[in-house]
Amino acid sequence: MDRNDMLAALKAVQAGDMTPEAALGLLVQAPFEDIGYAKIDHHRQLRNGNSEVIYGAGKTAQQIAGIVARMIDAGSENILITRMDGEKADFVAKSAPLFYDPLSRVGIANRVEKPLVGSVVVASGGTSDLPVCEEAALTAETMGSRVTRLYDVGVAGLHRLLSHLEDLQSARVVVAVAGMEGALASVIGGLVDCPVIAVPTSVGYGANFGGLSALLSMLNACASGISVVNIDNGFGAGYLANRINRMEGIRQ
Amino acid sequence: MDRNDMLAALKAVQAGDMTPEAALGLLVQAPFEDIGYAKIDHHRQLRNGNSEVIYGAGKTAQQIAGIVARMIDAGSENILITRMDGEKADFVAKSAPLFYDPLSRVGIANRVEKPLVGSVVVASGGTSDLPVCEEAALTAETMGSRVTRLYDVGVAGLHRLLSHLEDLQSARVVVAVAGMEGALASVIGGLVDCPVIAVPTSVGYGANFGGLSALLSMLNACASGISVVNIDNGFGAGYLANRINRMEGIRQ
Amino acid sequence: MDRNDMLAALKAVQAGDMTPEAALGLLVQAPFEDIGYAKIDHHRQLRNGNSEVIYGAGKTAQQIAGIVARMIDAGSENILITRMDGEKADFVAKSAPLFYDPLSRVGIANRVEKPLVGSVVVASGGTSDLPVCEEAALTAETMGSRVTRLYDVGVAGLHRLLSHLEDLQSARVVVAVAGMEGALASVIGGLVDCPVIAVPTSVGYGANFGGLSALLSMLNACASGISVVNIDNGFGAGYLANRINRMEGIRQ
Amino acid sequence: MDRNDMLAALKAVQAGDMTPEAALGLLVQAPFEDIGYAKIDHHRQLRNGNSEVIYGAGKTAQQIAGIVARMIDAGSENILITRMDGEKADFVAKSAPLFYDPLSRVGIANRVEKPLVGSVVVASGGTSDLPVCEEAALTAETMGSRVTRLYDVGVAGLHRLLSHLEDLQSARVVVAVAGMEGALASVIGGLVDCPVIAVPTSVGYGANFGGLSALLSMLNACASGISVVNIDNGFGAGYLANRINRMEGIRQ
Amino acid sequence: MDRNDMLAALKAVQAGDMTPEAALGLLVQAPFEDIGYAKIDHHRQLRNGNSEVIYGAGKTAQQIAGIVARMIDAGSENILITRMDGEKADFVAKSAPLFYDPLSRVGIANRVEKPLVGSVVVASGGTSDLPVCEEAALTAETMGSRVTRLYDVGVAGLHRLLSHLEDLQSARVVVAVAGMEGALASVIGGLVDCPVIAVPTSVGYGANFGGLSALLSMLNACASGISVVNIDNGFGAGYLANRINRMEGIRQ
Amino acid sequence: MDRNDMLAALKAVQAGDMTPEAALGLLVQAPFEDIGYAKIDHHRQLRNGNSEVIYGAGKTAQQIAGIVARMIDAGSENILITRMDGEKADFVAKSAPLFYDPLSRVGIANRVEKPLVGSVVVASGGTSDLPVCEEAALTAETMGSRVTRLYDVGVAGLHRLLSHLEDLQSARVVVAVAGMEGALASVIGGLVDCPVIAVPTSVGYGANFGGLSALLSMLNACASGISVVNIDNGFGAGYLANRINRMEGIRQ
Amino acid sequence: MDRNDMLAALKAVQAGDMTPEAALGLLVQAPFEDIGYAKIDHHRQLRNGNSEVIYGAGKTAQQIAGIVARMIDAGSENILITRMDGEKADFVAKSAPLFYDPLSRVGIANRVEKPLVGSVVVASGGTSDLPVCEEAALTAETMGSRVTRLYDVGVAGLHRLLSHLEDLQSARVVVAVAGMEGALASVIGGLVDCPVIAVPTSVGYGANFGGLSALLSMLNACASGISVVNIDNGFGAGYLANRINRMEGIRQ
Amino acid sequence: MDRNDMLAALKAVQAGDMTPEAALGLLVQAPFEDIGYAKIDHHRQLRNGNSEVIYGAGKTAQQIAGIVARMIDAGSENILITRMDGEKADFVAKSAPLFYDPLSRVGIANRVEKPLVGSVVVASGGTSDLPVCEEAALTAETMGSRVTRLYDVGVAGLHRLLSHLEDLQSARVVVAVAGMEGALASVIGGLVDCPVIAVPTSVGYGANFGGLSALLSMLNACASGISVVNIDNGFGAGYLANRINRMEGIRQ
């Protein structure tokens, strides 16, 4: 509810078209539906064209299916579900149309085609990072961005990365996914002029400490134009990449 | 040197306009000037309109002044110098026109006015975060972005933050600067639809551990659309904010 | 054994009603029963109306059942058992009347109704925090406090939280449960004037580091009136909330 | 601004006593005065009898003096200033009546006597913890609580602690301040039935890691009824202790 | 091989009773038997009356049984095997006489009675610490020390601990085992005059961080006379306790 | 592609033997084959005699078998596969000749004998470190180095280590593998004059923190000539040891 | 006050020689003198022959001098003051006879000769560890132990250590002081049969992390019979070493 | 003293040319001179051509000068002194010929020219890393290696690094020095076939945590052939680089 909505409500009170009590109710009423174990924000799709996203890890298959059902009833399309294991996906698929990618554990309920625009590059250093990459790529695609995947282009073999220089330099946003030492973000950051979103992954062992090495490395990247999301957070990177990719130009 | 430049050089060799040796030299020649203690990239301003930035912390006053002199000779304007203490600034100011902000320790040599466009909001929770805020704001302004400052709008007094809702919601990018528990990024992230760049600061004490608490908090922000830069890295946030702010729309 | 008891024993010795040896035995006698693998404090219920609490995680089903049996024999009611998995609960239920909540893994043996007083609010940011919330809520209720549950009111959607402002502001104590960035405690701390007990949870992933991010965030909360218990320690928060909720006014 | 204020404003609009635009202004108007480097909340004293508290560490002497002046102009008394070094205190004292305690670095501007009620015990293990203790004690006293100081009662000499058992057991709240291994909180927690606020201090060396050892120890305290504030946060403990101490009984 | 042995060998060379080559062989010959996956030190029992100890965690049942067989062949008695799970114990018991304690996972092969001397107290805070306690107690007993067990005497109920004051004060060494906040070591350290060996355990959860809280707490213990072994290292504590307990008086 | 290759290509363009477009393709063409889930570098064996190494942990059995098949087709021998569990090895062995060592989980596909040269010593402190040792030893052997294994020579029994002094002092490189306190690297570093590669292992428990204790210990080794690889990284140590072992003398 | 004292007091009450009130006062009276900023335990010297020790770091010169004065008045000799810088020592020396060692910053007030018995070895790896070594050595000597100093015997040059084997093997206790990788404790632990007290020091840099590397190394020492005190805690090691050194034999 | 020396001594005893007592003395005699605060190893130069190195940080100027004097008396040349600040250098220069480099704080006493052989490259990412680079370079040069310095070739500007590809690929060893994210080691590791010694530096701020980010990054480097020394340990890297650089070829 923004300033304009508030002013409209207040004018309705002034005009006698609304009681103060009703206006108050309106002002504090949250645009969500409470189904006991969750509060669903049905207005989100109206506002920005994307449905609310369901974080599957902490929910039972029943809860996910329940939320999906309510959202489809309310007209949502392309409902993104992250971190949902295969067993839960099987359950959800019984009651709703579901696309499911087992690698990234991403599900998309009530999927419909929509035009993809702009250019997001998702780059990664090794095959072990693919689940996180695909979470990012599918998220951005579901929200309307065109995605180019550049996988296995780690810094230990620079020629692999450099052979894709043109793809990188024509991107509007790059998502750089890397585990171990996370150097990919720095190297890409030095090659492109667009925003780079770095995603550290927990891939590695020993002094990797669950992704800490890549995280610290990326936060300390010596190239400019880089920012970082949480370890393994492909969704967050894809979501932000889509937001940046789809920015409009400055209106003069 | 991009793919087109390489092709042009190769065609010149084919046409007999250039020897292979010369082309080779070109291919491996870096576009920088080596002045012993640093290699200066004079092409940067031509490429993207911003001079190379000087990180002042690890350099002597003499080194900074030397680099500035070479860059001014090469035609650079609005040369940004970060983390330069007052004493060094005094020294540099002897040999070059210098704007200096003691709060953020930012210097701008050979400063010239240029039009500011778009809308970057820099928001912070407390007065102690101001040096980092100003580093971000001055960086973005120097690079051409219009900046709105919202200081002292911490989450412990939500009404302060909410009274600036309109500023926040009309921004193209928000830089959220906060120390202590870093909750500002999450709260702002839930209020806006534009990209949010979170800057943890080392402000605080005890279990703050030099900014670690705010850093972890921001990396774990439950709102979407947030990414994080290094602790106290106002420059990085301002640089990236400008890059995002000045994005053009997608060409169809 | 307090100062008065000591004085009474000493006077009995003086009066010849007790031998010095008996008094000594009394002075060092602990008010507990030793059943080999545990020492049970039967006096606790007499003292403050609550039975000793059984921490189920480190005990076998047999040990829990044994302790419960002795306590029921000694007249205990509403015996709280925390961190008891379902299998152990099934075993205990064979030999004692047991209420069991599988979500929070809390059991209450020999449960009896008692009046609930005052007002404790348990608030949480996401559905994944519910097990910890319920551990807190059931603990406080078992000990006699009236509890209001406000779940899924995370800071990424402030309107959800603000729509419950009245509940929050009429509470005598608030228990704020949150994982990830733990900002909920700070935001609630800025909205209420009563004590806030913050419970970080291990919900999250990556740089969450098992709850460390929320823990540090809450310890650094910029609002006043907040204190913190251990990660996932719903019991501790509920116990302390009950203690504060049931405080009497200052006697003049 | 609470629900009642909102309703009153809306009724005034309905009654034609206020324009919608004015009401809107009211709704979003924060009850603070903006003096450039800070926004002062003058309503706080009206609401709960305590002035806003000034955190002195991140502010210049000039800024502190400026805020104090505005607050005194607005009628504030007993203005608490924490973490203010002696030099700043000397400066502030030039323009405002100031009580200053160099040990705890606490200042109280425009101090007036007020009746102290209830019973807060501040206990500490060693003389090195005194600055933190006094910050807690002076904070609680400034806000109206009667404070008993039990210093140098560390667990390495239990008899010292036990000789004050009566003080401890008659307290409404205990603030347990300890560095090094922080065991004091656990031991006191086992001796009293009132809420215990544990304050870890950075006193110690080596594997103390700036207070981490005491912090972790207190978070893991095996006694119930204990919660923890940030390392060295005497103010936070005193503030919360006062809030709990002054609680009224439950109205039936 | 000590200085005397070296001198004896050299004299034998001088006397012509031994060739230089044989002496050299002797000097560098290690007193162990190499059985491929391990080198067994058969001289140890001769030297100090205790067989070499077998750390079972990193070895297969076959390897343990093989080492035990060789040691028994070489005349070893009371062969201590630590961290051996039940399955391995069953295997070992097929080929050698084995006492096995499933709680502490300690095995003793070829066990024979021997007189127990002196006084070692093993004290612990909670029933969850028992496996570590028993590892310590069985180790000390196997090596000849008389052990008194004081379990469930945590600091949250001081009276339990104080009721055993006489046992504690008559000990020659105390092993203080505690998880969570590890305060037991400090409190005992303040009550006794003998050496205290503190064993942090990994019992607990949340900010316990696998025993780190108890470890740091014990290293920072404010009482004197305390030293610490690794987390959960009951064996190390029992071994050292026996060594200290059995010290002879100073020969004048 | 080195400088000479670049010059050759450019001269071919000048001579009209190659079009600029073809040269460009050559310049950016990476010497790898892309098989979807991986990019295989077939030139590596030509360049330095060793095939590319397959890191088995993050790949499915099908992926490993696929890569092996392509490499054998391309003529690779002695293809090293690390961190491959037994089940995957069984699968791979169905379609390619495979040597497999279950202890170190190292596989060598298309193994052929080749002469072993020089002298690498792999030394370890305990039997639990053997898997890491064998990963190092097999790696170095597969790449052509002669390896001497010195196992179970930990510093707690110096005579075991000293009895192998001659082996150590005649080595060209020593790989020192140790968990727990990692002192082996320091002690060996003080006994030899050749490079020492230290490998910390995660063997141990408690304050070992997954190998951190040995890692920090080795990084802080007081002897000179020591460098460290990642925790449990036997492969990296063996690879580097082979590289150093096989160095040629300086050409005058 | 031990069990016997308690019984004596109770018998006096029974005999009418003491009122119950007086007995109570006795029972709770702590044997210390309260001088405001500290509570001094004058009975300690009577009990075990050593005065209370003054930790100088957290006290002012005035406070130290005050405590010393009271203790001398009460008859204390050989009053140990640790962590006292030279300036404070100068102040204290004005009012009391003081021996002061600037290297270890140890002071001994009212020093008197007393016979030294037994054998404590203090061994260290490098000259930088000397301050901690001397703190340990002076502490043990002040309390009556004969101390042998073996400095600069680090493991990087084993021959230095081995040349003192006889000293080590004839010790009753060894204090092993080492920074950096802390291997000295393990190596000594493998050479001797007496208790070894390991003292990690903060000497070093980089991944030493203020002594953490040596601390973890020593806690993980693979030799048996080793325990650890806090980083740089020479006093604690010397105190405990004296306690162990002066143990009497077991009375049959 | 090696096996041959031992045999020679034993034969002398056999031949009656030496008493057993003298031989024993020889066997345990360390080849060092004890000057009270240090034990100097004069045999080192004889053995491997390099004098013992003096770590200046933990020593007084007097101690350094004393050690240097003894070493010069004993014939040492090119005595390397690391971590010696300018003031100490001035003192030492009074009594011995001293070369001193203030940037790296390296001193070389009694410096003489000697031929430099082979090829060590020292590469770094930024000008702030120069002190560590020069410590490495001067160390390697002092010990006889020819060194090429490649400074300011960080990965954020790959063209700078690639323009030196020929230098890198012709090196026998590369020392890669980098702070911040430490990616330089990985990138260089992918470009060269010789051993790479990575030196993390503490250059950076925020989540750099004193060099931890670069350290972890380098330990996790995805390229092979890389090993790591301690943070800021330029000396260790230079020492090891010299050792590897000067390796002889394998004798057939």
PDB file of N, CA and C in Angstrom, chain G residues 38-79:
ATOM      1  N   ALA G  38      38.891  -4.588  46.024  1.00  0.00           N
ATOM      2  CA  ALA G  38      39.305  -5.995  46.011  1.00  0.00           C
ATOM      3  C   ALA G  38      39.021  -6.620  47.359  1.00  0.00           C
ATOM      4  N   LYS G  39      38.908  -7.928  47.332  1.00  0.00           N
ATOM      5  CA  LYS G  39      38.720  -8.672  48.579  1.00  0.00           C
ATOM      6  C   LYS G  39      39.939  -9.572  48.722  1.00  0.00           C
ATOM      7  N   ILE G  40      40.716  -9.371  49.782  1.00  0.00           N
ATOM      8  CA  ILE G  40      41.980 -10.083  49.924  1.00  0.00           C
ATOM      9  C   ILE G  40      41.821 -11.284  50.840  1.00  0.00           C
ATOM     10  N   ASP G  41      42.351 -12.406  50.393  1.00  0.00           N
ATOM     11  CA  ASP G  41      42.224 -13.662  51.135  1.00  0.00           C
ATOM     12  C   ASP G  41      43.491 -13.880  51.969  1.00  0.00           C
ATOM     13  N   HIS G  42      43.454 -13.443  53.220  1.00  0.00           N
ATOM     14  CA  HIS G  42      44.643 -13.539  54.061  1.00  0.00           C
ATOM     15  C   HIS G  42      44.903 -14.957  54.565  1.00  0.00           C
ATOM     16  N   HIS G  43      43.899 -15.812  54.520  1.00  0.00           N
ATOM     17  CA  HIS G  43      44.070 -17.165  55.034  1.00  0.00           C
ATOM     18  C   HIS G  43      44.860 -18.050  54.095  1.00  0.00           C
ATOM     19  N   ARG G  44      44.981 -17.633  52.833  1.00  0.00           N
ATOM     20  CA  ARG G  44      45.604 -18.507  51.855  1.00  0.00           C
ATOM     21  C   ARG G  44      47.002 -18.926  52.265  1.00  0.00           C
ATOM     22  N   GLN G  45      47.795 -17.968  52.763  1.00  0.00           N
ATOM     23  CA  GLN G  45      49.162 -18.323  53.118  1.00  0.00           C
ATOM     24  C   GLN G  45      49.185 -19.365  54.228  1.00  0.00           C
ATOM     25  N   LEU G  46      48.262 -19.207  55.178  1.00  0.00           N
ATOM     26  CA  LEU G  46      48.188 -20.187  56.256  1.00  0.00           C
ATOM     27  C   LEU G  46      47.878 -21.567  55.699  1.00  0.00           C
ATOM     28  N   ARG G  47      46.970 -21.581  54.775  1.00  0.00           N
ATOM     29  CA  ARG G  47      46.516 -22.872  54.242  1.00  0.00           C
ATOM     30  C   ARG G  47      47.587 -23.592  53.437  1.00  0.00           C
ATOM     31  N   ASN G  48      48.144 -22.935  52.447  1.00  0.00           N
ATOM     32  CA  ASN G  48      49.053 -23.689  51.573  1.00  0.00           C
ATOM     33  C   ASN G  48      50.418 -23.041  51.379  1.00  0.00           C
ATOM     34  N   GLY G  49      50.737 -22.068  52.200  1.00  0.00           N
ATOM     35  CA  GLY G  49      52.090 -21.533  52.150  1.00  0.00           C
ATOM     36  C   GLY G  49      52.352 -20.520  51.065  1.00  0.00           C
ATOM     37  N   ASN G  50      51.383 -20.286  50.186  1.00  0.00           N
ATOM     38  CA  ASN G  50      51.561 -19.264  49.162  1.00  0.00           C
ATOM     39  C   ASN G  50      50.554 -18.152  49.356  1.00  0.00           C
ATOM     40  N   SER G  51      51.013 -16.907  49.235  1.00  0.00           N
ATOM     41  CA  SER G  51      50.113 -15.771  49.322  1.00  0.00           C
ATOM     42  C   SER G  51      49.198 -15.776  48.104  1.00  0.00           C
ATOM     43  N   GLU G  52      48.118 -15.018  48.203  1.00  0.00           N
ATOM     44  CA  GLU G  52      47.290 -14.773  47.026  1.00  0.00           C
ATOM     45  C   GLU G  52      48.153 -14.085  45.982  1.00  0.00           C
ATOM     46  N   VAL G  53      47.878 -14.357  44.696  1.00  0.00           N
ATOM     47  CA  VAL G  53      48.645 -13.769  43.614  1.00  0.00           C
ATOM     48  C   VAL G  53      47.877 -12.584  43.051  1.00  0.00           C
ATOM     49  N   ILE G  54      48.589 -11.517  42.697  1.00  0.00           N
ATOM     50  CA  ILE G  54      47.940 -10.315  42.175  1.00  0.00           C
ATOM     51  C   ILE G  54      48.114 -10.264  40.661  1.00  0.00           C
ATOM     52  N   TYR G  55      46.991 -10.249  39.953  1.00  0.00           N
ATOM     53  CA  TYR G  55      47.027 -10.133  38.497  1.00  0.00           C
ATOM     54  C   TYR G  55      47.093  -8.641  38.165  1.00  0.00           C
ATOM     55  N   GLY G  56      48.259  -8.176  37.717  1.00  0.00           N
ATOM     56  CA  GLY G  56      48.500  -6.745  37.623  1.00  0.00           C
ATOM     57  C   GLY G  56      47.868  -6.047  36.433  1.00  0.00           C
ATOM     58  N   ALA G  57      47.503  -6.799  35.395  1.00  0.00           N
ATOM     59  CA  ALA G  57      47.087  -6.167  34.141  1.00  0.00           C
ATOM     60  C   ALA G  57      45.886  -5.249  34.311  1.00  0.00           C
ATOM     61  N   GLY G  58      44.896  -5.698  35.051  1.00  0.00           N
ATOM     62  CA  GLY G  58      43.668  -4.908  35.129  1.00  0.00           C
ATOM     63  C   GLY G  58      43.616  -3.977  36.317  1.00  0.00           C
ATOM     64  N   LYS G  59      44.750  -3.703  36.940  1.00  0.00           N
ATOM     65  CA  LYS G  59      44.718  -2.876  38.147  1.00  0.00           C
ATOM     66  C   LYS G  59      45.625  -1.659  37.976  1.00  0.00           C
ATOM     67  N   THR G  60      45.294  -0.595  38.658  1.00  0.00           N
ATOM     68  CA  THR G  60      46.150   0.583  38.642  1.00  0.00           C
ATOM     69  C   THR G  60      47.330   0.350  39.583  1.00  0.00           C
ATOM     70  N   ALA G  61      48.374   1.163  39.391  1.00  0.00           N
ATOM     71  CA  ALA G  61      49.535   1.068  40.277  1.00  0.00           C
ATOM     72  C   ALA G  61      49.112   1.301  41.729  1.00  0.00           C
ATOM     73  N   GLN G  62      48.200   2.226  41.917  1.00  0.00           N
ATOM     74  CA  GLN G  62      47.739   2.534  43.274  1.00  0.00           C
ATOM     75  C   GLN G  62      47.051   1.313  43.887  1.00  0.00           C
ATOM     76  N   GLN G  63      46.207   0.657  43.076  1.00  0.00           N
ATOM     77  CA  GLN G  63      45.504  -0.518  43.604  1.00  0.00           C
ATOM     78  C   GLN G  63      46.494  -1.616  43.978  1.00  0.00           C
ATOM     79  N   ILE G  64      47.473  -1.857  43.107  1.00  0.00           N
ATOM     80  CA  ILE G  64      48.458  -2.902  43.405  1.00  0.00           C
ATOM     81  C   ILE G  64      49.211  -2.577  44.693  1.00  0.00           C
ATOM     82  N   ALA G  65      49.663  -1.347  44.769  1.00  0.00           N
ATOM     83  CA  ALA G  65      50.414  -0.953  45.964  1.00  0.00           C
ATOM     84  C   ALA G  65      49.562  -1.101  47.220  1.00  0.00           C
ATOM     85  N   GLY G  66      48.292  -0.771  47.093  1.00  0.00           N
ATOM     86  CA  GLY G  66      47.381  -0.884  48.231  1.00  0.00           C
ATOM     87  C   GLY G  66      47.217  -2.327  48.686  1.00  0.00           C
ATOM     88  N   ILE G  67      47.006  -3.207  47.730  1.00  0.00           N
ATOM     89  CA  ILE G  67      46.836  -4.617  48.082  1.00  0.00           C
ATOM     90  C   ILE G  67      48.121  -5.165  48.704  1.00  0.00           C
ATOM     91  N   VAL G  68      49.257  -4.816  48.096  1.00  0.00           N
ATOM     92  CA  VAL G  68      50.539  -5.280  48.636  1.00  0.00           C
ATOM     93  C   VAL G  68      50.712  -4.818  50.081  1.00  0.00           C
ATOM     94  N   ALA G  69      50.397  -3.565  50.322  1.00  0.00           N
ATOM     95  CA  ALA G  69      50.568  -3.029  51.671  1.00  0.00           C
ATOM     96  C   ALA G  69      49.751  -3.825  52.692  1.00  0.00           C
ATOM     97  N   ARG G  70      48.485  -4.073  52.352  1.00  0.00           N
ATOM     98  CA  ARG G  70      47.641  -4.826  53.268  1.00  0.00           C
ATOM     99  C   ARG G  70      48.184  -6.237  53.498  1.00  0.00           C
ATOM    100  N   MET G  71      48.669  -6.843  52.415  1.00  0.00           N
ATOM    101  CA  MET G  71      49.145  -8.216  52.550  1.00  0.00           C
ATOM    102  C   MET G  71      50.412  -8.272  53.396  1.00  0.00           C
ATOM    103  N   ILE G  72      51.300  -7.295  53.202  1.00  0.00           N
ATOM    104  CA  ILE G  72      52.517  -7.261  54.027  1.00  0.00           C
ATOM    105  C   ILE G  72      52.133  -7.033  55.490  1.00  0.00           C
ATOM    106  N   ASP G  73      51.183  -6.128  55.699  1.00  0.00           N
ATOM    107  CA  ASP G  73      50.702  -5.909  57.063  1.00  0.00           C
ATOM    108  C   ASP G  73      50.198  -7.213  57.671  1.00  0.00           C
ATOM    109  N   ALA G  74      49.551  -8.030  56.842  1.00  0.00           N
ATOM    110  CA  ALA G  74      48.993  -9.289  57.350  1.00  0.00           C
ATOM    111  C   ALA G  74      50.033 -10.397  57.394  1.00  0.00           C
ATOM    112  N   GLY G  75      51.291 -10.056  57.058  1.00  0.00           N
ATOM    113  CA  GLY G  75      52.363 -11.026  57.231  1.00  0.00           C
ATOM    114  C   GLY G  75      52.746 -11.822  55.991  1.00  0.00           C
ATOM    115  N   SER G  76      52.231 -11.457  54.840  1.00  0.00           N
ATOM    116  CA  SER G  76      52.538 -12.220  53.630  1.00  0.00           C
ATOM    117  C   SER G  76      53.969 -11.985  53.172  1.00  0.00           C
ATOM    118  N   GLU G  77      54.564 -13.033  52.630  1.00  0.00           N
ATOM    119  CA  GLU G  77      55.884 -12.941  52.011  1.00  0.00           C
ATOM    120  C   GLU G  77      55.785 -13.456  50.586  1.00  0.00           C
ATOM    121  N   ASN G  78      56.810 -13.128  49.783  1.00  0.00           N
ATOM    122  CA  ASN G  78      56.859 -13.625  48.403  1.00  0.00           C
ATOM    123  C   ASN G  78      55.535 -13.415  47.674  1.00  0.00           C
ATOM    124  N   ILE G  79      55.086 -12.171  47.696  1.00  0.00           N
ATOM    125  CA  ILE G  79      53.803 -11.837  47.056  1.00  0.00           C
ATOM    126  C   ILE G  79      54.043 -11.677  45.565  1.00  0.00           C
TER     127      ILE G  79
END
